[in-house]
Short mmCIF file of N, CA and C in Angstrom, two decimals:
data_model
loop_
_atom_site.label_atom_id
_atom_site.label_comp_id
_atom_site.label_asym_id
_atom_site.label_seq_id
_atom_site.Cartn_x
_atom_site.Cartn_y
_atom_site.Cartn_z
N ASN K 1162 4.87 -2.21 -22.28
CA ASN K 1162 3.86 -1.30 -21.83
C ASN K 1162 4.50 0.03 -21.40
N THR K 1163 3.80 1.14 -21.71
CA THR K 1163 4.29 2.41 -21.23
C THR K 1163 3.27 3.00 -20.23
N MET K 1164 3.79 3.81 -19.35
CA MET K 1164 2.96 4.45 -18.34
C MET K 1164 2.76 5.94 -18.68
N LYS K 1165 1.57 6.41 -18.44
CA LYS K 1165 1.31 7.82 -18.63
C LYS K 1165 1.95 8.63 -17.51
N GLY K 1166 2.29 9.85 -17.81
CA GLY K 1166 2.88 10.76 -16.81
C GLY K 1166 1.72 11.39 -15.99
N ALA K 1167 2.08 12.05 -14.95
CA ALA K 1167 1.10 12.70 -14.11
C ALA K 1167 1.68 14.04 -13.64
N THR K 1168 0.80 15.02 -13.53
CA THR K 1168 1.18 16.31 -12.98
C THR K 1168 0.33 16.62 -11.76
N TYR K 1169 0.97 16.91 -10.63
CA TYR K 1169 0.23 17.26 -9.43
C TYR K 1169 0.57 18.69 -9.08
N VAL K 1170 -0.36 19.40 -8.51
CA VAL K 1170 -0.16 20.81 -8.08
C VAL K 1170 -0.14 20.85 -6.58
N ASP K 1171 0.97 21.35 -6.05
CA ASP K 1171 1.12 21.57 -4.60
C ASP K 1171 1.15 23.08 -4.33
N LEU K 1172 0.68 23.45 -3.12
CA LEU K 1172 0.67 24.85 -2.78
C LEU K 1172 1.15 24.97 -1.33
N GLY K 1173 2.03 25.94 -1.13
CA GLY K 1173 2.55 26.12 0.26
C GLY K 1173 2.98 27.58 0.50
N GLY K 1174 3.10 27.91 1.70
CA GLY K 1174 3.57 29.25 2.06
C GLY K 1174 3.94 29.32 3.53
N SER K 1175 4.57 30.40 3.84
CA SER K 1175 4.96 30.61 5.26
C SER K 1175 4.95 32.14 5.54
N TYR K 1176 4.80 32.44 6.85
CA TYR K 1176 4.74 33.86 7.26
C TYR K 1176 5.57 33.98 8.52
N GLU K 1177 6.54 34.90 8.47
CA GLU K 1177 7.40 35.12 9.63
C GLU K 1177 6.66 36.02 10.61
N VAL K 1178 6.20 35.47 11.71
CA VAL K 1178 5.44 36.23 12.74
C VAL K 1178 6.41 37.18 13.44
N ASN K 1179 7.50 36.69 13.82
CA ASN K 1179 8.58 37.54 14.43
C ASN K 1179 9.94 36.80 14.19
N ALA K 1180 10.99 37.28 14.80
CA ALA K 1180 12.33 36.73 14.56
C ALA K 1180 12.45 35.27 15.00
N ASN K 1181 11.55 34.79 15.90
CA ASN K 1181 11.67 33.46 16.41
C ASN K 1181 10.51 32.57 16.01
N THR K 1182 9.50 33.04 15.29
CA THR K 1182 8.30 32.30 15.00
C THR K 1182 7.91 32.39 13.57
N THR K 1183 7.71 31.24 12.92
CA THR K 1183 7.25 31.19 11.53
C THR K 1183 6.06 30.29 11.46
N ALA K 1184 4.96 30.68 10.86
CA ALA K 1184 3.79 29.87 10.59
C ALA K 1184 3.89 29.41 9.16
N TYR K 1185 3.44 28.16 8.90
CA TYR K 1185 3.52 27.65 7.54
C TYR K 1185 2.28 26.72 7.24
N PHE K 1186 2.00 26.56 5.94
CA PHE K 1186 0.98 25.65 5.50
C PHE K 1186 1.46 24.98 4.21
N LYS K 1187 0.89 23.82 3.87
CA LYS K 1187 1.17 23.16 2.63
C LYS K 1187 -0.03 22.29 2.27
N VAL K 1188 -0.40 22.29 0.98
CA VAL K 1188 -1.44 21.42 0.48
C VAL K 1188 -0.77 20.64 -0.65
N ASP K 1189 -0.72 19.31 -0.52
CA ASP K 1189 -0.20 18.41 -1.58
C ASP K 1189 -1.35 17.94 -2.40
N ASN K 1190 -1.19 17.78 -3.70
CA ASN K 1190 -2.23 17.32 -4.64
C ASN K 1190 -3.47 18.19 -4.46
N LEU K 1191 -3.31 19.50 -4.68
CA LEU K 1191 -4.35 20.51 -4.46
C LEU K 1191 -5.71 20.12 -5.15
N PHE K 1192 -5.65 19.61 -6.33
CA PHE K 1192 -6.88 19.28 -7.06
C PHE K 1192 -7.31 17.82 -6.83
N ASP K 1193 -6.68 17.11 -5.90
CA ASP K 1193 -7.01 15.73 -5.53
C ASP K 1193 -7.08 14.83 -6.75
N LYS K 1194 -6.06 14.91 -7.60
CA LYS K 1194 -6.00 14.09 -8.82
C LYS K 1194 -5.69 12.63 -8.49
N ASP K 1195 -6.51 11.78 -9.09
CA ASP K 1195 -6.31 10.30 -8.89
C ASP K 1195 -5.03 9.85 -9.56
N PRO K 1196 -4.37 8.85 -9.03
CA PRO K 1196 -3.15 8.29 -9.62
C PRO K 1196 -3.47 7.50 -10.94
N VAL K 1197 -2.44 7.36 -11.72
CA VAL K 1197 -2.59 6.59 -12.98
C VAL K 1197 -2.38 5.12 -12.66
N ALA K 1198 -3.21 4.30 -13.23
CA ALA K 1198 -3.08 2.83 -13.01
C ALA K 1198 -1.78 2.35 -13.64
N SER K 1199 -1.09 1.45 -12.95
CA SER K 1199 0.17 0.83 -13.50
C SER K 1199 -0.20 -0.20 -14.48
N PRO K 1200 0.64 -0.49 -15.44
CA PRO K 1200 0.40 -1.65 -16.29
C PRO K 1200 0.28 -2.92 -15.46
N THR K 1201 -0.62 -3.76 -15.80
CA THR K 1201 -0.77 -5.02 -15.03
C THR K 1201 0.27 -6.03 -15.36
N THR K 1202 0.67 -6.77 -14.40
CA THR K 1202 1.62 -7.88 -14.58
C THR K 1202 0.99 -9.24 -14.32
N ASN K 1203 -0.37 -9.17 -14.25
CA ASN K 1203 -1.19 -10.39 -13.92
C ASN K 1203 -0.88 -10.88 -12.49
N VAL K 1204 -0.19 -10.10 -11.70
CA VAL K 1204 0.06 -10.45 -10.32
C VAL K 1204 -0.80 -9.59 -9.39
N SER K 1205 -0.67 -8.28 -9.57
CA SER K 1205 -1.49 -7.35 -8.76
C SER K 1205 -1.70 -6.06 -9.56
N PRO K 1206 -2.92 -5.81 -10.01
CA PRO K 1206 -3.21 -4.56 -10.71
C PRO K 1206 -3.26 -3.42 -9.71
N GLY K 1207 -3.08 -2.18 -10.07
CA GLY K 1207 -3.21 -1.12 -9.17
C GLY K 1207 -2.27 0.05 -9.53
N VAL K 1208 -1.85 0.73 -8.49
CA VAL K 1208 -1.09 1.95 -8.64
C VAL K 1208 0.28 1.75 -7.95
N ASN K 1209 1.31 2.22 -8.59
CA ASN K 1209 2.64 2.15 -8.03
C ASN K 1209 2.90 3.36 -7.11
N PRO K 1210 3.00 3.15 -5.77
CA PRO K 1210 3.11 4.26 -4.87
C PRO K 1210 4.52 4.90 -4.93
N PHE K 1211 5.48 4.28 -5.65
CA PHE K 1211 6.78 4.86 -5.83
C PHE K 1211 6.81 5.87 -6.96
N LEU K 1212 5.79 5.84 -7.81
CA LEU K 1212 5.72 6.72 -8.97
C LEU K 1212 4.63 7.78 -8.85
N TYR K 1213 3.59 7.44 -8.15
CA TYR K 1213 2.39 8.37 -8.14
C TYR K 1213 1.89 8.59 -6.75
N ASP K 1214 1.18 9.72 -6.55
CA ASP K 1214 0.54 10.02 -5.33
C ASP K 1214 -0.66 9.07 -5.06
N VAL K 1215 -0.61 8.32 -4.04
CA VAL K 1215 -1.71 7.34 -3.74
C VAL K 1215 -2.60 7.81 -2.57
N ILE K 1216 -2.19 8.84 -1.89
CA ILE K 1216 -2.94 9.32 -0.73
C ILE K 1216 -4.05 10.28 -1.13
N GLY K 1217 -3.76 11.15 -2.11
CA GLY K 1217 -4.76 12.19 -2.50
C GLY K 1217 -4.38 13.49 -1.82
N ARG K 1218 -5.31 14.37 -1.75
CA ARG K 1218 -5.05 15.71 -1.18
C ARG K 1218 -4.67 15.55 0.26
N MET K 1219 -3.64 16.32 0.70
CA MET K 1219 -3.16 16.24 2.08
C MET K 1219 -2.82 17.68 2.55
N TYR K 1220 -3.28 18.02 3.76
CA TYR K 1220 -3.06 19.35 4.31
C TYR K 1220 -2.01 19.27 5.43
N ARG K 1221 -1.17 20.32 5.56
CA ARG K 1221 -0.25 20.40 6.69
C ARG K 1221 -0.24 21.87 7.07
N ALA K 1222 -0.14 22.11 8.37
CA ALA K 1222 0.06 23.46 8.86
C ALA K 1222 0.83 23.41 10.19
N GLY K 1223 1.52 24.42 10.49
CA GLY K 1223 2.23 24.37 11.76
C GLY K 1223 2.95 25.66 12.07
N VAL K 1224 3.69 25.65 13.15
CA VAL K 1224 4.44 26.80 13.60
C VAL K 1224 5.85 26.29 13.97
N ARG K 1225 6.84 27.01 13.49
CA ARG K 1225 8.26 26.72 13.78
C ARG K 1225 8.72 27.77 14.75
N LEU K 1226 9.39 27.29 15.80
CA LEU K 1226 9.94 28.20 16.82
C LEU K 1226 11.44 28.04 16.89
N LYS K 1227 12.14 29.17 16.99
CA LYS K 1227 13.61 29.16 17.23
C LYS K 1227 13.87 29.45 18.66
N PHE K 1228 14.77 28.64 19.29
CA PHE K 1228 15.16 28.86 20.67
C PHE K 1228 16.61 29.23 20.74
#
């Protein structure tokens, strides 16, 4: 059995507020693409989390401070 490939689009950026502060954001799996089903082994069908994104779209944002 062969497995199909998958392409996910991630988006991220950062902005240096000042010399000690940086704001950032990141969106993983921007288009919320579903994972490809793994070939079945008659044990457990499903998705291999080591090969594909199983969470879906995820957002992160934050601020980094230098001391």
